[in-house]
Coordinates of C-alpha atoms in Angstrom, one line a residue:
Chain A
X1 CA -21.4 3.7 -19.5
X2 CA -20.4 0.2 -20.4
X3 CA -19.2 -2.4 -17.4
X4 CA -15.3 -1.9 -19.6
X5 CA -15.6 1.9 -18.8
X6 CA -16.9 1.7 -15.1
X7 CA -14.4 -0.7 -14.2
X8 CA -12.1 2.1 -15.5
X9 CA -13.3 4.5 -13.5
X10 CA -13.1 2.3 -10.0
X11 CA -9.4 1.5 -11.1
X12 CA -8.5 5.0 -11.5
X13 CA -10.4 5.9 -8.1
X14 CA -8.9 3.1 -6.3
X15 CA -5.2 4.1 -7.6
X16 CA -6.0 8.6 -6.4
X17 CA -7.3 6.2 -2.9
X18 CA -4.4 4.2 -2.6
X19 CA -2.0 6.8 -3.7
X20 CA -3.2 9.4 -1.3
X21 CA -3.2 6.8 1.4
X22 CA 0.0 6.0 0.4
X23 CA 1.1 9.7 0.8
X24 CA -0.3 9.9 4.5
X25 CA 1.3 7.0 5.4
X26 CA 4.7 7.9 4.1
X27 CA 4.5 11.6 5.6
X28 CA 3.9 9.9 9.1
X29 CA 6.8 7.4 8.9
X30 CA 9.4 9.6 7.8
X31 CA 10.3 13.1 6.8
X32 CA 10.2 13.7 3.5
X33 CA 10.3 16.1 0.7
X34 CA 8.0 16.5 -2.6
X35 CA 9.7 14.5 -4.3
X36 CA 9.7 11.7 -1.9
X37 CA 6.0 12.3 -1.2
X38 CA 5.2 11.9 -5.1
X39 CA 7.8 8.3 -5.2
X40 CA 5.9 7.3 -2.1
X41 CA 2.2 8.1 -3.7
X42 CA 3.0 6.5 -6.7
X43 CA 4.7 3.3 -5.4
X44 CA 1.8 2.8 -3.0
X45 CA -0.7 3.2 -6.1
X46 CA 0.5 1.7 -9.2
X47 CA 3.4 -0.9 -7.2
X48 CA 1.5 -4.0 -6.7
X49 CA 0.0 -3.7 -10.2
X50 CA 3.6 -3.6 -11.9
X51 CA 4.7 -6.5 -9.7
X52 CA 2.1 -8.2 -10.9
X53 CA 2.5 -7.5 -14.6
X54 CA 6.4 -8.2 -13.9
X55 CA 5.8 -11.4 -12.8
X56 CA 3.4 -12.3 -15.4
X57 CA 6.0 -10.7 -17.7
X58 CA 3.9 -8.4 -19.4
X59 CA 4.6 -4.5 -20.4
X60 CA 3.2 -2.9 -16.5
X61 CA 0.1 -1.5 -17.7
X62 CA 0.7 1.4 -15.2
X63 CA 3.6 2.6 -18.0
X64 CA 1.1 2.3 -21.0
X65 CA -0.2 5.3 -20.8
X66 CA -0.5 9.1 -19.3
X67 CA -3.6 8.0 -17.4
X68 CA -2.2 6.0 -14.2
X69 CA 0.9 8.2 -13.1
X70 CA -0.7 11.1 -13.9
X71 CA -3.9 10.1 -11.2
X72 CA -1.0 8.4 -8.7
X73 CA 1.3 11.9 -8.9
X74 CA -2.1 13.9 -8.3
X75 CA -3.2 11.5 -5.6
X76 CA 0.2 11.7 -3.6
X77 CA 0.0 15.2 -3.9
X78 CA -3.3 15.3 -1.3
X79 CA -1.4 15.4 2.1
X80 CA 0.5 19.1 0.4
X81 CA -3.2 20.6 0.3
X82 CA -4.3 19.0 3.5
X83 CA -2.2 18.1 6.2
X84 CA -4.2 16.1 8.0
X85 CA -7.5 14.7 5.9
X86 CA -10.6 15.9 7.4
X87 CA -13.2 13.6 8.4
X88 CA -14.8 13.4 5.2
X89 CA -11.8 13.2 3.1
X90 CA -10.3 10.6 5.4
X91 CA -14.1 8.8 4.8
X92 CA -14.1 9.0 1.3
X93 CA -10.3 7.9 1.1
X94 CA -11.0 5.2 3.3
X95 CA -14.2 3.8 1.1
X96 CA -12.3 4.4 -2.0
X97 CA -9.3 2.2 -0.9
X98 CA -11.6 -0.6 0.1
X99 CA -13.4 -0.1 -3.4
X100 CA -9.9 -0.1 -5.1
X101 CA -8.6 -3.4 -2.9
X102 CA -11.7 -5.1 -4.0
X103 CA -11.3 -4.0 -7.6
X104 CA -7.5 -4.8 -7.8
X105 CA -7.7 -8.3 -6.2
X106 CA -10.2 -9.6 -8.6
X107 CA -8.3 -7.7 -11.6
X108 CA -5.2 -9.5 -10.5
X109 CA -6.4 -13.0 -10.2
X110 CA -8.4 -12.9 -13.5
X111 CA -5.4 -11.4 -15.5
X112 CA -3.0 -13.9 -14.2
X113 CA -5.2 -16.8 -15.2
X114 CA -6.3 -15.0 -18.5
X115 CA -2.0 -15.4 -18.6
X116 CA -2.4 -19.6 -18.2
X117 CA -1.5 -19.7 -14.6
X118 CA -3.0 -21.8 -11.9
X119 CA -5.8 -20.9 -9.4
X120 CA -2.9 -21.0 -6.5
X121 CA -0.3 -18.9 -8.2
X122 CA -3.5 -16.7 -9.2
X123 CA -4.4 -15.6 -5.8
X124 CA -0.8 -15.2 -4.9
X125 CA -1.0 -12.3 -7.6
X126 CA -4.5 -11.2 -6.8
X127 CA -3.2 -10.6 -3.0
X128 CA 0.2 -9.0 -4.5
X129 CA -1.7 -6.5 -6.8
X130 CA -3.4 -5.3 -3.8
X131 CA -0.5 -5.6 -0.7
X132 CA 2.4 -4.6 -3.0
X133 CA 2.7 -0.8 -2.9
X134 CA 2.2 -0.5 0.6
X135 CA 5.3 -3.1 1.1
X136 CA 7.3 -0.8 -0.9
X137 CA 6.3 2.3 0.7
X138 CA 7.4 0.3 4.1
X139 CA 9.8 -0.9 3.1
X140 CA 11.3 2.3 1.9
X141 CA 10.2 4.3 4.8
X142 CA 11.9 2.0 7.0
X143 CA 8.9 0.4 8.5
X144 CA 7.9 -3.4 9.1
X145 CA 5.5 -3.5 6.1
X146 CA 2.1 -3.0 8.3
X147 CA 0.1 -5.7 5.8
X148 CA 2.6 -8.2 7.7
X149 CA 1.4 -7.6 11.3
X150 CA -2.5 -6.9 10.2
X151 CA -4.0 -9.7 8.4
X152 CA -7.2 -7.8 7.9
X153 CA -6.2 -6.4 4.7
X154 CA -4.6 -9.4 2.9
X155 CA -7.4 -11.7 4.0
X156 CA -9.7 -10.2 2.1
X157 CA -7.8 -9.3 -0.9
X158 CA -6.9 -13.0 -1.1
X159 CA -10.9 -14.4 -0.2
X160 CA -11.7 -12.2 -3.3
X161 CA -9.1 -13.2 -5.6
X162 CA -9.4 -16.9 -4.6
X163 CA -13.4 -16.7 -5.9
X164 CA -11.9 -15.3 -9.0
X165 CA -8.9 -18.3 -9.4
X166 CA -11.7 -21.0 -8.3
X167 CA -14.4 -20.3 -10.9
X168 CA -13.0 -21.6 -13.9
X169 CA -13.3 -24.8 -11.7
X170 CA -16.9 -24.7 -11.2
X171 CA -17.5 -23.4 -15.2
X172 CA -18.5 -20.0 -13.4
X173 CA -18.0 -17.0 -16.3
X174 CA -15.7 -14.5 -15.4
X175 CA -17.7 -12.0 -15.3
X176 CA -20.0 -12.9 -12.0
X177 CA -17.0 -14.5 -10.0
X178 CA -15.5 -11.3 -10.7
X179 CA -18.6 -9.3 -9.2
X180 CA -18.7 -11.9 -6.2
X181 CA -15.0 -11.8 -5.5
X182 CA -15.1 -8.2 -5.5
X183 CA -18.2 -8.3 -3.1
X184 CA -16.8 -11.2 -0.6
X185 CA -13.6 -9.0 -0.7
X186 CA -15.5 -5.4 0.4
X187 CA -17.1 -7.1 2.5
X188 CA -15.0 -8.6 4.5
X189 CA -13.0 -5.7 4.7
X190 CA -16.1 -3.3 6.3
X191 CA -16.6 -6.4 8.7
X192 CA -13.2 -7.1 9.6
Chain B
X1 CA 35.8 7.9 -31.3
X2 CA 32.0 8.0 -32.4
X3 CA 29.3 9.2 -30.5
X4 CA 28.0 5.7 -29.5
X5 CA 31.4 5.1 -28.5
X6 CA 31.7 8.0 -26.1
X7 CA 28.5 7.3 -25.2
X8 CA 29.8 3.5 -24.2
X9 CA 32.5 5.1 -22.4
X10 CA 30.4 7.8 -20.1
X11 CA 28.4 5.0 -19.3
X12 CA 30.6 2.6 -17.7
X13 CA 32.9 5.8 -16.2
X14 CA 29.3 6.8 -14.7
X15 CA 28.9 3.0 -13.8
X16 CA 32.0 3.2 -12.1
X17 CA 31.0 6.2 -10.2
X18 CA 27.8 5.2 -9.0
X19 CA 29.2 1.8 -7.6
X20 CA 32.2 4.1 -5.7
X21 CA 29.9 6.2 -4.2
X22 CA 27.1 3.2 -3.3
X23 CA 29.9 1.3 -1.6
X24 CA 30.8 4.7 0.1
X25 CA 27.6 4.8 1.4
X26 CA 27.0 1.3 2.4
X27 CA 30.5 1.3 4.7
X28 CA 28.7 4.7 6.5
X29 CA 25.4 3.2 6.6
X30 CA 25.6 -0.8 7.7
X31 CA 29.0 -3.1 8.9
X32 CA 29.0 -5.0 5.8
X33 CA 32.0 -7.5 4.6
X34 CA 33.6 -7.6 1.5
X35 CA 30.5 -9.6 -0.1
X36 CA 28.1 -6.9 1.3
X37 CA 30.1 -4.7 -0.2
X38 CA 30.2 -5.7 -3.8
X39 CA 26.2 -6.6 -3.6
X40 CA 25.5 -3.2 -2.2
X41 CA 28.0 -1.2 -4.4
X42 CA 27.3 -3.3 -7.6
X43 CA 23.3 -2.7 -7.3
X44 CA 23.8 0.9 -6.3
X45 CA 25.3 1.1 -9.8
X46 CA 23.6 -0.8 -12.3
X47 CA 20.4 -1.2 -9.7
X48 CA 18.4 1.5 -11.7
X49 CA 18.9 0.5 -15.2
X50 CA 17.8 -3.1 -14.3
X51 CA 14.7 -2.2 -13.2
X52 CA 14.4 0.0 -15.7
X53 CA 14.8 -2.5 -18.4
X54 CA 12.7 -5.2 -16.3
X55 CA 9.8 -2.5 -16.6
X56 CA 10.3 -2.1 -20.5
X57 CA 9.7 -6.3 -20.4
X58 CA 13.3 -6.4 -22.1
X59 CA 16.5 -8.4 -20.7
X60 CA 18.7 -6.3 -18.6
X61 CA 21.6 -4.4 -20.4
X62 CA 23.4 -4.7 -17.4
X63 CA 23.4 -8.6 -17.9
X64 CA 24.1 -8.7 -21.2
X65 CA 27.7 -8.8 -21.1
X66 CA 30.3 -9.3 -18.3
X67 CA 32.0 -5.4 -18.9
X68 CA 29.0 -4.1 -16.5
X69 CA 29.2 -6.3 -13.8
X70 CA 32.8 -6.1 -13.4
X71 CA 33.1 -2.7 -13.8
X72 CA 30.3 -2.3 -11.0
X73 CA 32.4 -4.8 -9.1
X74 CA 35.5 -2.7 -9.7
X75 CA 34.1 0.4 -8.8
X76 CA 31.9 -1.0 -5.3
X77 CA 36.0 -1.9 -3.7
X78 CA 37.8 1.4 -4.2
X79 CA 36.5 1.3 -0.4
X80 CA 38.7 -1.0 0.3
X81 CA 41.7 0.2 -1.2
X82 CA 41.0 3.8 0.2
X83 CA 38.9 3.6 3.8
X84 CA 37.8 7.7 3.2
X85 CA 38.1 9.4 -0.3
X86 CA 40.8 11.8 -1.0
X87 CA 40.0 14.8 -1.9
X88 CA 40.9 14.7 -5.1
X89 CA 38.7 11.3 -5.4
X90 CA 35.8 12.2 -3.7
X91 CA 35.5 14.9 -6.2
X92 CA 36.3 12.8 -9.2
X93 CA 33.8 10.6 -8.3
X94 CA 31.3 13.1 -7.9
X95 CA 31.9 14.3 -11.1
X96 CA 31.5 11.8 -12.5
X97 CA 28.7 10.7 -10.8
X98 CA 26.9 13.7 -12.0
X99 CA 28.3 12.9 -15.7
X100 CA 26.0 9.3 -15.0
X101 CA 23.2 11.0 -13.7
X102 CA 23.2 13.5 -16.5
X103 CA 23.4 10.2 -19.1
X104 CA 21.4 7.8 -17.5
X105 CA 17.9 9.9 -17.2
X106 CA 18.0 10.6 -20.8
X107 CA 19.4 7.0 -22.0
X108 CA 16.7 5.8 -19.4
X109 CA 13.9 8.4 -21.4
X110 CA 14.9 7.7 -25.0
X111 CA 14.8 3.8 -24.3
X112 CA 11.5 4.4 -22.8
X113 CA 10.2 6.1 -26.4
X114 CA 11.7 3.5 -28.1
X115 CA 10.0 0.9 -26.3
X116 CA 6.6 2.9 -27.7
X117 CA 5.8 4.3 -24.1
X118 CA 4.5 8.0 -23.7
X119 CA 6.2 11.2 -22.7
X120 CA 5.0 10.7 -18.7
X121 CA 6.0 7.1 -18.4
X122 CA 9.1 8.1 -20.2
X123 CA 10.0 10.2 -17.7
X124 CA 9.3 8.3 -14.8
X125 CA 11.7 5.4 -16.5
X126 CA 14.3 8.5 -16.6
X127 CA 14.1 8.8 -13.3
X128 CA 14.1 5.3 -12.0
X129 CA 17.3 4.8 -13.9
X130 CA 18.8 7.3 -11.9
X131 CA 17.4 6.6 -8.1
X132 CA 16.7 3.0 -8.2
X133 CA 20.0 2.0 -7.2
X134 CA 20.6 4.4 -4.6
X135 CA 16.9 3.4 -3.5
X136 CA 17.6 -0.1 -3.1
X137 CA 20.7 0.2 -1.5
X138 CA 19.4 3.0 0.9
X139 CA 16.6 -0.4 2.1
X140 CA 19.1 -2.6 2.4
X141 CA 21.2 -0.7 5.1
X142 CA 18.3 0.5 6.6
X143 CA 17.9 4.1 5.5
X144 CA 15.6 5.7 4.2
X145 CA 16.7 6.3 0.9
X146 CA 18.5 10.0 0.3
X147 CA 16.4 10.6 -2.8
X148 CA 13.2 10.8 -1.0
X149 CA 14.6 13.6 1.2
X150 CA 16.4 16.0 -0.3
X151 CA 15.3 16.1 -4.3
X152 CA 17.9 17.7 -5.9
X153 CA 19.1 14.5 -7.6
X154 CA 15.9 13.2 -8.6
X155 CA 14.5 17.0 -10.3
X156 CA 17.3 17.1 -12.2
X157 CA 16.8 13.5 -13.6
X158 CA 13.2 14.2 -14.0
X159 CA 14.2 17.8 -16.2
X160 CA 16.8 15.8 -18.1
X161 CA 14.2 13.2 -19.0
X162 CA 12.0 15.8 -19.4
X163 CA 13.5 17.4 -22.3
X164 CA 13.6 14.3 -24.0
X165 CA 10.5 13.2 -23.2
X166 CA 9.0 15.9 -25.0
X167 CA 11.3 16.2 -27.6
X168 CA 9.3 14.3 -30.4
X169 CA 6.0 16.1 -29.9
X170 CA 8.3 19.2 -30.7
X171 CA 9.5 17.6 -33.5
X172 CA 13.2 17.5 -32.1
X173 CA 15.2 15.1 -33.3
X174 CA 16.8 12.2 -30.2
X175 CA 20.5 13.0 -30.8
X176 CA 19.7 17.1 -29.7
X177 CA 17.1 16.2 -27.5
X178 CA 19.2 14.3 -24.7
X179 CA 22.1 16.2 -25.6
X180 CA 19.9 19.1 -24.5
X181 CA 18.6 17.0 -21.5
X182 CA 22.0 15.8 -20.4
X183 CA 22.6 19.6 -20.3
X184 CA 19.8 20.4 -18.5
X185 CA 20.3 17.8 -15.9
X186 CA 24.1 18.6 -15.2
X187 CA 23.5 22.2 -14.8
X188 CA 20.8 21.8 -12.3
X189 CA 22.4 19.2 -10.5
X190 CA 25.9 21.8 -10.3
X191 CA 23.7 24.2 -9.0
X192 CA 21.1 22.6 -6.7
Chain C
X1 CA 14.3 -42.3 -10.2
X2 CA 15.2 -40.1 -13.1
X3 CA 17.9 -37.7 -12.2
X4 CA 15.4 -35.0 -13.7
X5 CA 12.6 -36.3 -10.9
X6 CA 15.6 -36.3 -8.5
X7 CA 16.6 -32.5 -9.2
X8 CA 13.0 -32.0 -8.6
X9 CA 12.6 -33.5 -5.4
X10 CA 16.2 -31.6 -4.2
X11 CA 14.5 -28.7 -5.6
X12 CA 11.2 -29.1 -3.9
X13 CA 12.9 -29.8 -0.6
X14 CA 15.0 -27.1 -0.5
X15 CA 12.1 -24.9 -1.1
X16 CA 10.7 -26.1 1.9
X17 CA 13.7 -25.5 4.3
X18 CA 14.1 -22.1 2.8
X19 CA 10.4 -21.1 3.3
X20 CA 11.1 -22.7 7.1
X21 CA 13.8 -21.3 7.9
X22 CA 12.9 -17.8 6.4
X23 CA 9.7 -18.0 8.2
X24 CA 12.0 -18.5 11.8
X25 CA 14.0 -15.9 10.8
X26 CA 10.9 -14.0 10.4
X27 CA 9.3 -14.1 13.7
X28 CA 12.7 -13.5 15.5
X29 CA 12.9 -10.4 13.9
X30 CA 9.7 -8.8 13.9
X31 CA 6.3 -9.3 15.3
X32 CA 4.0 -10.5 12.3
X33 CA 0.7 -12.4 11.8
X34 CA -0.1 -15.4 10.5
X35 CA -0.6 -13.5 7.0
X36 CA 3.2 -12.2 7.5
X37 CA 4.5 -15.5 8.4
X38 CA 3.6 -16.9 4.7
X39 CA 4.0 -14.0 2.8
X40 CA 7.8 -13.8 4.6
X41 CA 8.7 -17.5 4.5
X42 CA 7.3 -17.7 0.8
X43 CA 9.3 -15.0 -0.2
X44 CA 12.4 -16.5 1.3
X45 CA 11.5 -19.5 -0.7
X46 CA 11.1 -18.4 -3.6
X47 CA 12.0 -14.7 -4.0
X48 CA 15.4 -15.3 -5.2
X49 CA 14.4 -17.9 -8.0
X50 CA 11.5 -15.2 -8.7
X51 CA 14.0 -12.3 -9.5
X52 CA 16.4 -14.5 -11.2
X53 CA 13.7 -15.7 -13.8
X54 CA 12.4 -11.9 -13.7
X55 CA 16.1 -10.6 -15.0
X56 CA 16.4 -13.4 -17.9
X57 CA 12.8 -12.2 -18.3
X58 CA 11.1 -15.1 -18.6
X59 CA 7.7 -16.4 -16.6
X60 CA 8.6 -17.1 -13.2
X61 CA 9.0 -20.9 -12.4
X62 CA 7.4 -20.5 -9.1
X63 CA 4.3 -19.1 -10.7
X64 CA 4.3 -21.9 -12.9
X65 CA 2.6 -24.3 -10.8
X66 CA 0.9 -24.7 -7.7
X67 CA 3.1 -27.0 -6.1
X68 CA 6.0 -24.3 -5.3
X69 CA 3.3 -21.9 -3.6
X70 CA 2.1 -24.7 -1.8
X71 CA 5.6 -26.1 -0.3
X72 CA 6.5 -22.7 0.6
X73 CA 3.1 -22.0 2.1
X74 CA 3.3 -25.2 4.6
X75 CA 7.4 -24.7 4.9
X76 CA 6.2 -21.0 6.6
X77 CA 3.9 -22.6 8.5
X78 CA 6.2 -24.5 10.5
X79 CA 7.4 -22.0 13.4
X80 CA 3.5 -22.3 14.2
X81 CA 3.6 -25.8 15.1
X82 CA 6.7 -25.9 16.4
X83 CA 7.7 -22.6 17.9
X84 CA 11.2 -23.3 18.5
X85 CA 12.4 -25.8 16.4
X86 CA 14.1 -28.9 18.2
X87 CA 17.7 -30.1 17.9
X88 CA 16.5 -32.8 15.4
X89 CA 14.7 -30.4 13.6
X90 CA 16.4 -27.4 13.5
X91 CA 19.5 -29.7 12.1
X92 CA 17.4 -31.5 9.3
X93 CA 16.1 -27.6 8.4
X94 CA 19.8 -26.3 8.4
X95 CA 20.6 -29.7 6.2
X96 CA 17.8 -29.1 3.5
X97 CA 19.0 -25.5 3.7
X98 CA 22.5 -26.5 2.7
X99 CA 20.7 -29.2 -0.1
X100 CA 19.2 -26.4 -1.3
X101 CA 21.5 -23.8 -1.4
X102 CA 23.7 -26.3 -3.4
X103 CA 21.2 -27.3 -6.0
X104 CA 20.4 -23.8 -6.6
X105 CA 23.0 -21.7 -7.1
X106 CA 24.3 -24.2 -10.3
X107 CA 20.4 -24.4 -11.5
X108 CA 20.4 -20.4 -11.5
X109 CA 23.6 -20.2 -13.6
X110 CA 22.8 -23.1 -15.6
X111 CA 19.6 -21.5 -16.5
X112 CA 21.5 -17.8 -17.5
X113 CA 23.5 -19.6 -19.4
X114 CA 20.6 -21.0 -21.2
X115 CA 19.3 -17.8 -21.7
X116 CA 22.4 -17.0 -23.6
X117 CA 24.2 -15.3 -20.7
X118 CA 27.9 -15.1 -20.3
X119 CA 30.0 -16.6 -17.7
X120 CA 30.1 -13.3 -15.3
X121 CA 26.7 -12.5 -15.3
X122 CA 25.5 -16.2 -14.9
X123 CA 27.5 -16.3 -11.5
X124 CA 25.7 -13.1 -10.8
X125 CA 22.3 -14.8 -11.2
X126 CA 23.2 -18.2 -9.8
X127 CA 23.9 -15.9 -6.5
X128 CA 20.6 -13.9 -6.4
X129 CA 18.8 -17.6 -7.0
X130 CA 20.4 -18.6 -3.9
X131 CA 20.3 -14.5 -1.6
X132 CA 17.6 -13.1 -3.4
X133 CA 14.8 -14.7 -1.2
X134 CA 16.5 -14.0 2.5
X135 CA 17.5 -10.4 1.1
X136 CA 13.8 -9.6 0.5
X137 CA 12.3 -11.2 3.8
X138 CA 15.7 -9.0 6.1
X139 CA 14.5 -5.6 4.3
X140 CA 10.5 -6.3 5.1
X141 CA 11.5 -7.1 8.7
X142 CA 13.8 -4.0 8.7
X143 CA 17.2 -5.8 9.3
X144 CA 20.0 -5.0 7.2
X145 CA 20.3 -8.5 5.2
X146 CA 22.4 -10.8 7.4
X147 CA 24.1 -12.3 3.4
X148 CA 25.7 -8.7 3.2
X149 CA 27.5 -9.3 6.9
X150 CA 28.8 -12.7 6.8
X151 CA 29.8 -13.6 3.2
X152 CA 29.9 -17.6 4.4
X153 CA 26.4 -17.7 2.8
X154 CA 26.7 -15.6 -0.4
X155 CA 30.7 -17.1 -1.3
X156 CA 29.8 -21.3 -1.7
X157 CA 26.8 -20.4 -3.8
X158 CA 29.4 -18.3 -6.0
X159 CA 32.1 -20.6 -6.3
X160 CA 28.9 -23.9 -6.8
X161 CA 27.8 -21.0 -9.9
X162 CA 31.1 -20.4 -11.1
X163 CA 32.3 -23.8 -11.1
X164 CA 28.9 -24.1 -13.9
X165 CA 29.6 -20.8 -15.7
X166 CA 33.1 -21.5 -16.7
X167 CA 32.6 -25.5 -17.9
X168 CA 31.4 -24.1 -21.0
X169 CA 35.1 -22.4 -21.8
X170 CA 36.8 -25.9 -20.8
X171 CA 34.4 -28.1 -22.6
X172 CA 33.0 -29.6 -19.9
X173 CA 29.2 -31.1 -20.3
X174 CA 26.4 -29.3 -18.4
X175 CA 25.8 -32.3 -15.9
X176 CA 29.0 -33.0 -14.5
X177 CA 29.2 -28.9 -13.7
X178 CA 26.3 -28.9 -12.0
X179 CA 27.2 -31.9 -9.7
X180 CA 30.5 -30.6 -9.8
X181 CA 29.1 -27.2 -8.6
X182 CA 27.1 -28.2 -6.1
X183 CA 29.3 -30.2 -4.5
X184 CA 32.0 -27.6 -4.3
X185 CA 29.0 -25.3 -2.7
X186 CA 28.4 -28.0 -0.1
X187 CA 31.9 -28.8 1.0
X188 CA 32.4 -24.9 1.3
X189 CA 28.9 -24.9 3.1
X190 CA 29.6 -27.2 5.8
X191 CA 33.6 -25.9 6.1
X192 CA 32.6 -22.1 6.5

């Protein structure tokens, strides 16, 4: 497996994590139907990723292909089989997200300043890859977007991504602030 | 009349519709003024298709010309001229409401194809064409949005795209394929 | 001064009161972080210049350089020094506000019609420029967006964009629309 194909993998794990936790969250905050379950999953998985690429006015690579909507639908699709997630679903869930935060923060900083953007506006969309969804989802489920009253998610999303957006600085390849940002963000996250 | 002149004409009749029945909505849901009004009823209408097109990385359709935005503005103050629909009106509008719906997820699919996306992310933009409005008008007063709860408007817009999502791997020509899906969409949605 | 360095400094300033007084706004409504004050009083700031470059779909401004990011970052950060702002203060803020509101509603028109944008649709964007922002931060702090209920906000920075949308029609030049605009959004401003 090359590092191209294993950062696949985390991205498509992170997205089932988010999405699933994205489900949960939206069948607690309000009553909702299959439908809205699947909108809910999806947006919480694949939303801070098309902001992103909206803002960096690309094609949202979420929309290129079969692969992401397909994993976000299945992922939202969790809470039907399971009610509530049993301990060790609600683990793995749990380390999946934090995998997929630390993943997507990175991924977001280095694509917006493989764009040309600056290391400021580049953790701005490292943090927005990662905080995004779950403000939809909030915000459509009628709930002060929890991010905004928890600073313990955000924090590290935006320590990792600012690694990222500062390396080009210190003539730091891509590659290893990548692996460090993703590192400072995880853990950060199981500390905080 | 030719077809993309029909088709011209049940657009902006559905535009019409979906901006009555957003403004509609936004007088039961929130005390808004007149300017509340036209914001809520105008997004409610061409809401969907602009985030449609902003995920497709084109420029909006709906800003394109002025015949959109005024007809949305048109359509968001029948609310003023009549406090509660008729009869009559209530039911023209949700005719023709339906007549949008039934346009817009397969003008929202086929654009999708065009743009060189797949069959799943064409249905999705489908979809989106159809709810977004109504989504972000349901945040801004505060509700959760209708479509989430009860999903007979978004399955319909998802069969509708459907059918012409698939269409080319069937080796159906466009012009059949979303007459077929407009079909498909207005039947369910009379029955549902 | 150029009058290019002085639309910058207008611009940069009213960037700053917009991120302050979103950030106020902000903690009156709901009970947020640190992490919620800046992502709220930055996305006051600049949200509505964000979606406004997002529908003429070009890069976003904001993103451009690190100095909008930053004046918005230290404008949010102002309800933590001062948690109620004084007289002085809280009239200077209201001031820049007005500055601001004024310069951008006939930049955002002036830049649809750039974009090759006709007159109705340039209004339309000259209006999200100036909403857009405060619309985002009400919905993430679950109020129904205070522009939709008192249109003495929303109506100057239409009339400032129209005055710039229609000069084209009459032959007047860009720069005496713009101050022409502005002026008209001021006096309607500080009449309202």
């Amino acid at each position: 497996m090359t590092i191209t194909e294993a950062i696949r993998v985390i991205d498509l794990l992170g997205t089932f994590a988010f999405a699933a936790n994205g489900a949960y969250a939206a069948v607690r905050a309000a009553k909702v139907d299959i439908v809205g379950l699947i909108v809910l999953g999806s947006v919480t998985a694949v939303g801070g990723g098309i902001i992103r690429d909206v803002l960096l006015d690309v094609q949202p690579v979420a929309l290129a292909t079969w692969i992401y909507p397909t994993v976000a639908l299945v992922g939202s699709l969790v809470p039907i089989v399971l009610r509530r997630p049993r301990r060790l679903l609600g683990r793995t869930i749990g380390m999946l997200d934090t995998i997929g935060l630390s993943l997507f923060c990175v991924v977001g900083a280095q694509k917006a300043l493989e764009h040309g953007l600056g290391p400021v506006p580049a953790i701005w969309l490292g943090v927005v890859t990662c905080i995004g969804g779950g403000i939809l989802r909030d915000v459509m489920t009628k709930r002060v977007p929890a991010v905004l009253k928890e600073g313990f998610y955000a924090v590290p999303a935006a320590a990792g991504a600012a690694v990222v957006a500062v390396a080009p600085l210190l003539g730091t390849g891509a590659g290893v602030a990548m692996a460090t940002g993703a590192a400072t963000c995880f853990l950060l996250r199981m500390i905080g």
